PDB file of C-alpha atoms and ligand atoms in Angstrom:
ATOM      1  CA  UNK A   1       9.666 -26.038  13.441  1.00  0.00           C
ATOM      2  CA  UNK A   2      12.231 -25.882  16.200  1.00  0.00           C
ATOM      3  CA  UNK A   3      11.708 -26.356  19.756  1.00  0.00           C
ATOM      4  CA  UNK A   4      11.654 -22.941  21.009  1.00  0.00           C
ATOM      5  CA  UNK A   5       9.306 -22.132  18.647  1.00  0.00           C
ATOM      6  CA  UNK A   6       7.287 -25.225  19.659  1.00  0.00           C
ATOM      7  CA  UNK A   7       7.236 -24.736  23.398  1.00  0.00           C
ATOM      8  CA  UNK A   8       6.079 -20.801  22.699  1.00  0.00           C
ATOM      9  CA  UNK A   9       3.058 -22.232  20.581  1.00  0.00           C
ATOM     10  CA  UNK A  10       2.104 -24.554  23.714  1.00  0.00           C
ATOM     11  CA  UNK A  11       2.433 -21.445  25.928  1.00  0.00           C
ATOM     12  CA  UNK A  12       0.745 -19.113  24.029  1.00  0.00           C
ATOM     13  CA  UNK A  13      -2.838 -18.348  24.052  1.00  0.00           C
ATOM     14  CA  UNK A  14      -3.901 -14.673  24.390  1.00  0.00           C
ATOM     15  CA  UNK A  15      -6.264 -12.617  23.233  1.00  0.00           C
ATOM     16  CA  UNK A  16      -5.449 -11.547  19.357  1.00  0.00           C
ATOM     17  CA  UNK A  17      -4.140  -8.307  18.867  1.00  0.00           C
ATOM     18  CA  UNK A  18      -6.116  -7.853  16.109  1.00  0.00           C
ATOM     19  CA  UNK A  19      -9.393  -7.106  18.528  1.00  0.00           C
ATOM     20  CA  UNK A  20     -13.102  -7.577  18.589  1.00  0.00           C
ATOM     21  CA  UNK A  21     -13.436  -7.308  14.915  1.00  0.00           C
ATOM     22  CA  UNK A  22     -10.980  -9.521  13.384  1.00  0.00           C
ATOM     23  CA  UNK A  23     -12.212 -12.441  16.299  1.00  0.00           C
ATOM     24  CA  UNK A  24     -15.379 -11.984  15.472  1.00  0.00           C
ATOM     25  CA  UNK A  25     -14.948 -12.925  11.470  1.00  0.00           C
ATOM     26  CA  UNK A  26     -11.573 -15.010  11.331  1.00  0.00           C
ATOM     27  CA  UNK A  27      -9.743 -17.833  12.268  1.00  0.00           C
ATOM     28  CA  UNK A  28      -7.581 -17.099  15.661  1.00  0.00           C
ATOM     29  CA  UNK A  29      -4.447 -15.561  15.393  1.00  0.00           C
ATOM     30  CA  UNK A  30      -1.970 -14.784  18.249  1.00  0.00           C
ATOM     31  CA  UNK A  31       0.460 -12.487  17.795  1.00  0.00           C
ATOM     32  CA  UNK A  32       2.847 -11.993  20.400  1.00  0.00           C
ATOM     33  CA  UNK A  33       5.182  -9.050  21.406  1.00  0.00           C
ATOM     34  CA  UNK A  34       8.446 -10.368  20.313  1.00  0.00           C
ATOM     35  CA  UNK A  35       7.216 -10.444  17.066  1.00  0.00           C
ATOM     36  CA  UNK A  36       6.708 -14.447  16.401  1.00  0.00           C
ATOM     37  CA  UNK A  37       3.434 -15.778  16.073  1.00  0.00           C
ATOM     38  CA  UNK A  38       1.290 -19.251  16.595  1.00  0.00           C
ATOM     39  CA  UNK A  39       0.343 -21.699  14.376  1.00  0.00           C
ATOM     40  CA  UNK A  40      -2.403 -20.836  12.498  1.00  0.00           C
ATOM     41  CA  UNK A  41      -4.986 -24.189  12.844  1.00  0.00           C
ATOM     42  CA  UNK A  42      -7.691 -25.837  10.676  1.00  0.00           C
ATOM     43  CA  UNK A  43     -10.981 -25.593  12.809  1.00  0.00           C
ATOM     44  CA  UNK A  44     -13.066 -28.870  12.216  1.00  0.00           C
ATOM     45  CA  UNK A  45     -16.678 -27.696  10.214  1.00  0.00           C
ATOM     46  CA  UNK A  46     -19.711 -26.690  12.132  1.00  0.00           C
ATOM     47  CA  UNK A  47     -21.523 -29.331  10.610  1.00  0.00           C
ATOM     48  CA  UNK A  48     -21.174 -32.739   8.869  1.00  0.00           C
ATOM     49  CA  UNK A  49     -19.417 -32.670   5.192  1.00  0.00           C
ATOM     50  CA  UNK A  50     -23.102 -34.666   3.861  1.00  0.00           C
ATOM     51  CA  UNK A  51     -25.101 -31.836   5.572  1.00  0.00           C
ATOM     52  CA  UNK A  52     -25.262 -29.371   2.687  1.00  0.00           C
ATOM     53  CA  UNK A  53     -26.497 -31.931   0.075  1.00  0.00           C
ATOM     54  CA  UNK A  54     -27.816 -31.915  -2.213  1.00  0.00           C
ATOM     55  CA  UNK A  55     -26.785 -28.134  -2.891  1.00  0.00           C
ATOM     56  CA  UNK A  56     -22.856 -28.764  -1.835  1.00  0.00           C
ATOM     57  CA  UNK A  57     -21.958 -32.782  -2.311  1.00  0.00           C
ATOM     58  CA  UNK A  58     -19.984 -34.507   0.679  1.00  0.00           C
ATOM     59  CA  UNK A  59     -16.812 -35.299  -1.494  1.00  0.00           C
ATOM     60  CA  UNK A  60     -16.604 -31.413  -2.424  1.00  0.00           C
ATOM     61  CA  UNK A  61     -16.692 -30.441   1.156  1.00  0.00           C
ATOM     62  CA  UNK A  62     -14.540 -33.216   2.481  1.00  0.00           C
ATOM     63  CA  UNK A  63     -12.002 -32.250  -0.051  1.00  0.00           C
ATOM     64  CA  UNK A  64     -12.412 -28.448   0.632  1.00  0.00           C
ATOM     65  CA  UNK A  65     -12.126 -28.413   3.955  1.00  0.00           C
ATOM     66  CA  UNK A  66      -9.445 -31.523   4.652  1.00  0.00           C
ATOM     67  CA  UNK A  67      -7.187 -30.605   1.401  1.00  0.00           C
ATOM     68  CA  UNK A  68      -7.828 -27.101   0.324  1.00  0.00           C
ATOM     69  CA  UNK A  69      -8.472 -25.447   3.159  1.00  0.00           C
ATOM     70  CA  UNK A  70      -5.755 -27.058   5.081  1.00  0.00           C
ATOM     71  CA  UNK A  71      -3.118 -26.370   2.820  1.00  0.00           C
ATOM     72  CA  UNK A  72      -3.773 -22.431   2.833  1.00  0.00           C
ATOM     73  CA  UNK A  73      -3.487 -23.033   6.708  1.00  0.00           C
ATOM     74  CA  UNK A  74       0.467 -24.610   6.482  1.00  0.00           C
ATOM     75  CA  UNK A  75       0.842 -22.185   3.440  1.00  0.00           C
ATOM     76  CA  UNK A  76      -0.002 -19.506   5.859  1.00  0.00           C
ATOM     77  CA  UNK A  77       2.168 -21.233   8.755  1.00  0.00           C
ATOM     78  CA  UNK A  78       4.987 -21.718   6.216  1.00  0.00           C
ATOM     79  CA  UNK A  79       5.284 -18.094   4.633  1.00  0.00           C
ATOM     80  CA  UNK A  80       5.073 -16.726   8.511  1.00  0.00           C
ATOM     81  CA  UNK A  81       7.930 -18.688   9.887  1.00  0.00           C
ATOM     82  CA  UNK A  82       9.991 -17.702   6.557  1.00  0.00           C
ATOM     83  CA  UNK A  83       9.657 -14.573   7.294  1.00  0.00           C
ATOM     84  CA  UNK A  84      10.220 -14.617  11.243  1.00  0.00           C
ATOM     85  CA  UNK A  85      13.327 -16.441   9.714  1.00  0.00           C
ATOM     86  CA  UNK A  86      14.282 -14.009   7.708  1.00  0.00           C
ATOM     87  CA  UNK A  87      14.208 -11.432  10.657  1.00  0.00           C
ATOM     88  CA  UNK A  88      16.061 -13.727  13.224  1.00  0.00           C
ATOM     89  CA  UNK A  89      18.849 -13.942  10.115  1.00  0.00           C
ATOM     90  CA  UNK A  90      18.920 -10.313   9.094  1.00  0.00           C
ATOM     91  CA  UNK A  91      18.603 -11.679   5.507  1.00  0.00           C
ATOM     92  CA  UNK A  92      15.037 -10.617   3.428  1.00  0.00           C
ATOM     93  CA  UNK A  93      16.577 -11.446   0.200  1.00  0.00           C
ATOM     94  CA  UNK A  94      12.925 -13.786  -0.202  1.00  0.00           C
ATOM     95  CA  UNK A  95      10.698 -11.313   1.108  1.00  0.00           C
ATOM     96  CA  UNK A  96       8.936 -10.538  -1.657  1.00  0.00           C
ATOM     97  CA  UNK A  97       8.083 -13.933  -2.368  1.00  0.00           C
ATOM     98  CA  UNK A  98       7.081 -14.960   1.100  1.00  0.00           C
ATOM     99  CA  UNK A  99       5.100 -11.685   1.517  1.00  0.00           C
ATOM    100  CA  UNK A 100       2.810 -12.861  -1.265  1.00  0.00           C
ATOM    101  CA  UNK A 101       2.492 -16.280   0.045  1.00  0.00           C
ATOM    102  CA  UNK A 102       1.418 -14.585   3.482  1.00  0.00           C
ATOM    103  CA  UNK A 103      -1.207 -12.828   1.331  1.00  0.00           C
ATOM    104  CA  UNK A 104      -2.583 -15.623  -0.868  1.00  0.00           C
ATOM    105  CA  UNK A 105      -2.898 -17.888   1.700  1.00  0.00           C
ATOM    106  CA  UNK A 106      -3.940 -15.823   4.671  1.00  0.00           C
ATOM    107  CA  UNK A 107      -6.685 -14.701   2.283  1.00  0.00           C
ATOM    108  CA  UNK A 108      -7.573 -17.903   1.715  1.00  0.00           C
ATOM    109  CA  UNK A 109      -7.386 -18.953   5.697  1.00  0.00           C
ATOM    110  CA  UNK A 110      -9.494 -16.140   6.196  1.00  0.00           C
ATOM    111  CA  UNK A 111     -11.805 -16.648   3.535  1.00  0.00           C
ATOM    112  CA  UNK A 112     -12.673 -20.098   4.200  1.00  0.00           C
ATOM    113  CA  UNK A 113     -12.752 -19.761   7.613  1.00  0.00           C
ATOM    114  CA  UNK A 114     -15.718 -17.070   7.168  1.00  0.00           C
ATOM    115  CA  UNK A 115     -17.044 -19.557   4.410  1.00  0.00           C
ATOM    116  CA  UNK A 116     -18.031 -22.327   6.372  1.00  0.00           C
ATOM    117  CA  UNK A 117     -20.108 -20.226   8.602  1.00  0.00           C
ATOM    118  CA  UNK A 118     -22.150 -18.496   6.505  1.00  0.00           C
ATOM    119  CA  UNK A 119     -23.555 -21.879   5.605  1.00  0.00           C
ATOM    120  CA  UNK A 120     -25.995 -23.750   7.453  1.00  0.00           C
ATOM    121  CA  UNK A 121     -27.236 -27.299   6.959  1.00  0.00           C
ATOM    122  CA  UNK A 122     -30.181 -27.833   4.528  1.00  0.00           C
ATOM    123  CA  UNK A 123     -33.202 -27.077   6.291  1.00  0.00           C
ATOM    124  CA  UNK A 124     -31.469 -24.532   8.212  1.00  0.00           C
ATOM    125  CA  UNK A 125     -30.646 -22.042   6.205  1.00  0.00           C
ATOM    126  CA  UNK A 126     -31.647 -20.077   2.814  1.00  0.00           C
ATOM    127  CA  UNK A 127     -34.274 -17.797   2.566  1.00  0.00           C
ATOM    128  CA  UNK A 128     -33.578 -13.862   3.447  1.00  0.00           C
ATOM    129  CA  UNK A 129     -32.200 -12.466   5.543  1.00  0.00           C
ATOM    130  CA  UNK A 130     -33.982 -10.411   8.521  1.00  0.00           C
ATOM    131  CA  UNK A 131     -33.482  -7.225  10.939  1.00  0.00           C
ATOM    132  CA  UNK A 132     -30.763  -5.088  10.784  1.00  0.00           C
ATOM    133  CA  UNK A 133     -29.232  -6.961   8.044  1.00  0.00           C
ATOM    134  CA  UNK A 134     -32.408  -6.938   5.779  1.00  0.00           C
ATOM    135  CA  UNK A 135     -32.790  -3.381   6.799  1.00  0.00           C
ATOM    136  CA  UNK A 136     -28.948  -2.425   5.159  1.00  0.00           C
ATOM    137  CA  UNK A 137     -29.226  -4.816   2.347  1.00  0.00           C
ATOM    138  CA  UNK A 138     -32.958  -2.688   1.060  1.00  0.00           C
ATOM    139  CA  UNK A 139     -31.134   0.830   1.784  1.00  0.00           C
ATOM    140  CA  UNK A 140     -27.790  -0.138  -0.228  1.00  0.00           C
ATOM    141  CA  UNK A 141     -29.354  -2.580  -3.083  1.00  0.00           C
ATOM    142  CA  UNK A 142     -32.725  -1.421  -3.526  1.00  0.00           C
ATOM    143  CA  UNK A 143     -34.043  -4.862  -1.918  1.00  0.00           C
ATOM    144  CA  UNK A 144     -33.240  -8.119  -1.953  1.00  0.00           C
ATOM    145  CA  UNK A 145     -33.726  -9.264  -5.316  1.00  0.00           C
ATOM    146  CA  UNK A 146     -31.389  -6.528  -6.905  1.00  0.00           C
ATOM    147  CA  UNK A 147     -28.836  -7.417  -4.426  1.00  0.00           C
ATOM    148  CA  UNK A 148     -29.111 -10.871  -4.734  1.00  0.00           C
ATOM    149  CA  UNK A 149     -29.046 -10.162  -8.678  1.00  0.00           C
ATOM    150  CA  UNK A 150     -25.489  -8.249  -8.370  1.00  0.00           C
ATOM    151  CA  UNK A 151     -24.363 -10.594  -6.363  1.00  0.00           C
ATOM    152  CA  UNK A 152     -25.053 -13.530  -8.728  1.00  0.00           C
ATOM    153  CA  UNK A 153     -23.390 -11.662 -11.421  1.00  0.00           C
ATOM    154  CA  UNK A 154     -20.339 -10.444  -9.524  1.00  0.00           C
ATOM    155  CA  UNK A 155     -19.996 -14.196  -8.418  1.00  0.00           C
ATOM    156  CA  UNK A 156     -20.424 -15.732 -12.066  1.00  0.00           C
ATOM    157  CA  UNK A 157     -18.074 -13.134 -13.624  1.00  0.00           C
ATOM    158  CA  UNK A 158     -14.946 -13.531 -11.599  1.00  0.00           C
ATOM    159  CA  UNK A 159     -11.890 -14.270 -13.925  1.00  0.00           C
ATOM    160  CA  UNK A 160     -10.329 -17.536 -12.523  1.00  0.00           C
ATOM    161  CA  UNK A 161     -10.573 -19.069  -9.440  1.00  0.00           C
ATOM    162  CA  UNK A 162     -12.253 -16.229  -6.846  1.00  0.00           C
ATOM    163  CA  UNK A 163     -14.874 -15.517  -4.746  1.00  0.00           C
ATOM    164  CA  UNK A 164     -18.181 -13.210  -4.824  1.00  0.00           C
ATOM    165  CA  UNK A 165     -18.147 -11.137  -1.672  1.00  0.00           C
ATOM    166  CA  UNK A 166     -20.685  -9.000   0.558  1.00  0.00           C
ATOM    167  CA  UNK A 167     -18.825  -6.388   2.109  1.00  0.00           C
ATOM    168  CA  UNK A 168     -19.437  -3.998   5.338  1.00  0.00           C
ATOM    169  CA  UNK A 169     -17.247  -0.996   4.755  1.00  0.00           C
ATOM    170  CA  UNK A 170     -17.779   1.122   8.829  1.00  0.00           C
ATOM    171  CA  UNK A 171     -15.958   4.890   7.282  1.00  0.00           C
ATOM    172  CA  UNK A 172     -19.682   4.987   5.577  1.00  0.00           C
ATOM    173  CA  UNK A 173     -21.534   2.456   6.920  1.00  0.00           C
ATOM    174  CA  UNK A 174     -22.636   0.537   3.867  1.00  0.00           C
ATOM    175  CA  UNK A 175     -22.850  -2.651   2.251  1.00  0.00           C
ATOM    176  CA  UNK A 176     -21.043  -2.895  -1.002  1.00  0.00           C
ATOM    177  CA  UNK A 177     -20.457  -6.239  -3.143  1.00  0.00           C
ATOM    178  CA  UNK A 178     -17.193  -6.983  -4.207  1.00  0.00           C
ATOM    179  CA  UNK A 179     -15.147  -9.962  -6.402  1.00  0.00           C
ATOM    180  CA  UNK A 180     -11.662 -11.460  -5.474  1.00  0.00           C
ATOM    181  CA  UNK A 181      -9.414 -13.225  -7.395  1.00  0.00           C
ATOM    182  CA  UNK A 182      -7.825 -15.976  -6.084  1.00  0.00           C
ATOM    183  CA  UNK A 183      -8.247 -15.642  -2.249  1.00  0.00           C
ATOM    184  CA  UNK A 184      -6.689 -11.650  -2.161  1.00  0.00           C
ATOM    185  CA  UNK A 185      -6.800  -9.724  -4.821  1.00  0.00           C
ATOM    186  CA  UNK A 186      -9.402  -6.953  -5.674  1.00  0.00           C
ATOM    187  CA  UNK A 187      -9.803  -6.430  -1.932  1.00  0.00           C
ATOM    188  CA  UNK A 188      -9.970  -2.447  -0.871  1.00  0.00           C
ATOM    189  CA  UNK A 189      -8.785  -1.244   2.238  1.00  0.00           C
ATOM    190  CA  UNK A 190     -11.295  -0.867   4.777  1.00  0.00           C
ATOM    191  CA  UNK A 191     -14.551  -2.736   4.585  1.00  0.00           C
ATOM    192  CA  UNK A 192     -15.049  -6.419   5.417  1.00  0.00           C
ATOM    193  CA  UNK A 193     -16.158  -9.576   4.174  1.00  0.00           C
ATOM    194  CA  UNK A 194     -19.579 -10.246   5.794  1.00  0.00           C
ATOM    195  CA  UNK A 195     -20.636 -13.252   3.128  1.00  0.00           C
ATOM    196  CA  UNK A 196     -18.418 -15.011   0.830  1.00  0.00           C
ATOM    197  CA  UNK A 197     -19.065 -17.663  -1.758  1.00  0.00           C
ATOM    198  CA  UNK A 198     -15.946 -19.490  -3.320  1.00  0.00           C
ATOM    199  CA  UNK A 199     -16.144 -19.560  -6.478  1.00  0.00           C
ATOM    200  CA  UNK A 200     -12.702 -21.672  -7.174  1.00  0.00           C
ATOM    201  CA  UNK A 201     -13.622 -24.732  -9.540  1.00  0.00           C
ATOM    202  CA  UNK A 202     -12.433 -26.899  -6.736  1.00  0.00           C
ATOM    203  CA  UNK A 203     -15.430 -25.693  -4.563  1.00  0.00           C
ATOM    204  CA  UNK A 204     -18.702 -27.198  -7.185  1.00  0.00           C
ATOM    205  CA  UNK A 205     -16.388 -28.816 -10.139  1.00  0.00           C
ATOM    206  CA  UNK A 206     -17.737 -32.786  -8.761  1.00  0.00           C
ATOM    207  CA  UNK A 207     -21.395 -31.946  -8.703  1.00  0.00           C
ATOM    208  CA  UNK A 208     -21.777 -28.776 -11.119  1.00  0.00           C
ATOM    209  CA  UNK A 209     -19.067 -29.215 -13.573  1.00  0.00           C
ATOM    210  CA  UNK A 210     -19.023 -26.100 -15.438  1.00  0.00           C
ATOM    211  CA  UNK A 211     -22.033 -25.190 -15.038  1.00  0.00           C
ATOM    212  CA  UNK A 212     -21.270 -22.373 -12.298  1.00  0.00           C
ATOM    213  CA  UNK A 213     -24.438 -20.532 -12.292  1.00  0.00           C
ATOM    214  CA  UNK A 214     -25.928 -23.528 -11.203  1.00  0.00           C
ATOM    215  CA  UNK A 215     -23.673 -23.969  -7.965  1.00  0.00           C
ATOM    216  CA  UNK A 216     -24.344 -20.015  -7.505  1.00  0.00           C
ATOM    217  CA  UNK A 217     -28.112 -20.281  -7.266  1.00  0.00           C
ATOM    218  CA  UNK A 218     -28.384 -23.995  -5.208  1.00  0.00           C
ATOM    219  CA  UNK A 219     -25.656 -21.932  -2.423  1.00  0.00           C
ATOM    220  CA  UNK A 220     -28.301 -19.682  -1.800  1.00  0.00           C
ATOM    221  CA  UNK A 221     -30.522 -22.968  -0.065  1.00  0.00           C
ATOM    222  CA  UNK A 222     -27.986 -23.112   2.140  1.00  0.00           C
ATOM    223  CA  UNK A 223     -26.887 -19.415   3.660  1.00  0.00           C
ATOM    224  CA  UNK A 224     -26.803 -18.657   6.994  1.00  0.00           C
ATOM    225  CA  UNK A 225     -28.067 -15.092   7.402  1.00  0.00           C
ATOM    226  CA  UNK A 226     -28.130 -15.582  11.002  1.00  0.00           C
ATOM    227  CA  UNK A 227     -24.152 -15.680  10.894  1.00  0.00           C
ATOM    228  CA  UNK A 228     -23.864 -13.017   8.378  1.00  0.00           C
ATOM    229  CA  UNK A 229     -26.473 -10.260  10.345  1.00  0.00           C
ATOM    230  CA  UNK A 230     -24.066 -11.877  13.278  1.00  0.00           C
ATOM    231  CA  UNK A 231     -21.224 -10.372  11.700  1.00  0.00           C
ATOM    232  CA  UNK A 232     -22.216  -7.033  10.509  1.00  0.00           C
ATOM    233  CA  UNK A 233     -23.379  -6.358  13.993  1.00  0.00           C
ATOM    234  CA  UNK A 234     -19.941  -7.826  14.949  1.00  0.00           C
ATOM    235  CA  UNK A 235     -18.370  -4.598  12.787  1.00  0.00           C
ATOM    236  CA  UNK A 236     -20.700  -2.112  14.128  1.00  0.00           C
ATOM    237  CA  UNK A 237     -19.934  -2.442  17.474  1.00  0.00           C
TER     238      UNK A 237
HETATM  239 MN1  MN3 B 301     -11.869 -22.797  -1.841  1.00  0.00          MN
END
């Protein structure tokens, strides 16, 4: 990183231009009017990396949140100042390649960010959901059980490393489950990720192994629903 580019990111600190919705559900993002933008950060956990167990082991979140998470974050920060390179030099010959490393790790910055919380620490979360949320979840799945049955199954299918996804979409005001692959792809345009569970090896390999059904139904103990009716009511504002 330079030092012009340094003394902006100590200088900056607006509001995001992405709005109400996107600061509501992601990590902060800053983007300024000349086009450059701050360093994306790694926001310590809400909670303790032993306060999931015995659902989510310590080591797995330790490593999830300090390695894997973190390197999506200077991923992110990397492809971003290639390309804000690429403009200052009038030369996109890479942009193809940086453009998908924006995308596969901004996903995953984004993803995570929203993963850690929509989990609360054992005792404190699990069970259903309640309100508004309950309310959209019986209209769109039939009840809970059938949606928590999709979602199981759209979780346990995804090819690869991915994620199992509860989706707002506002144009029609439904819920609608959804997979990704890696941290991007399979996404439509348009609705937004109210619940996420990672599916990536990395995220139950220690504790579950192989066994990933196993990891899907112990996450469930530990789901905050408060955070997730949170941030559907975040969209439908
Ligand atoms: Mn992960």
């Amino acid at each position: 990183m330079n030092t012009t580019r340094r003394d902006f990111l100590q200088v900056a600190g607006g509001i995001a231009a992405t709005g109400a919705i996107m600061g509501a559900l992601s990590p902060e993002a800053h983007a300024q009017a000349d086009g450059t933008v701050t360093e994306h950060v790694l926001a310590p956990l809400p909670y303790a990396y032993d306060a999931l167990e015995p659902y989510i082991d310590a080591k797995t979140m330790e490593l999830h949140h300090g390695k894997h998470h973190a390197a999506y974050v200077s991923g992110l920060n990397a492809a971003e100042a290639a390309l804000a390179k690429a403009r200052a030099d009038n030369d996109f010959t890479l942009v193809q390649h940086w453009s998908k490393r924006a995308a596969f790790n901004g996903g995953g910055h984004f993803l995570h960010s929203m993963f850690w919380k929509v989990m609360a620490p054992t005792g404190a979360g699990g069970g259903e959901p309640e309100g508004a949320l309950r309310d959209a979840i019986n209209r769109d799945f039939g009840g809970f059980e059938p949606f928590k049955q999709q979602f199981n199954a759209a979780a346990a299918q995804v090819e690869g490393g991915g994620w199992g996804l509860l989706h707002y979409r506002p144009e029609d005001d439904r819920l609608i489950i959804l997979q990704a692959e890696n941290q991007h792809k399979l996404s439509p345009w348009g609705a937004w990720p109210i619940l996420g569970l990672d599916v990536w090896e990395h995220a139950y390999y220690l504790k579950y192994q192989n066994r990933r059904t196993d990891y899907i139904d112990a996450w469930w103990n530990v789901v905050n629903w408060k955070q997730v009716a949170d941030n559907l009511a975040a969209l439908k504002k």
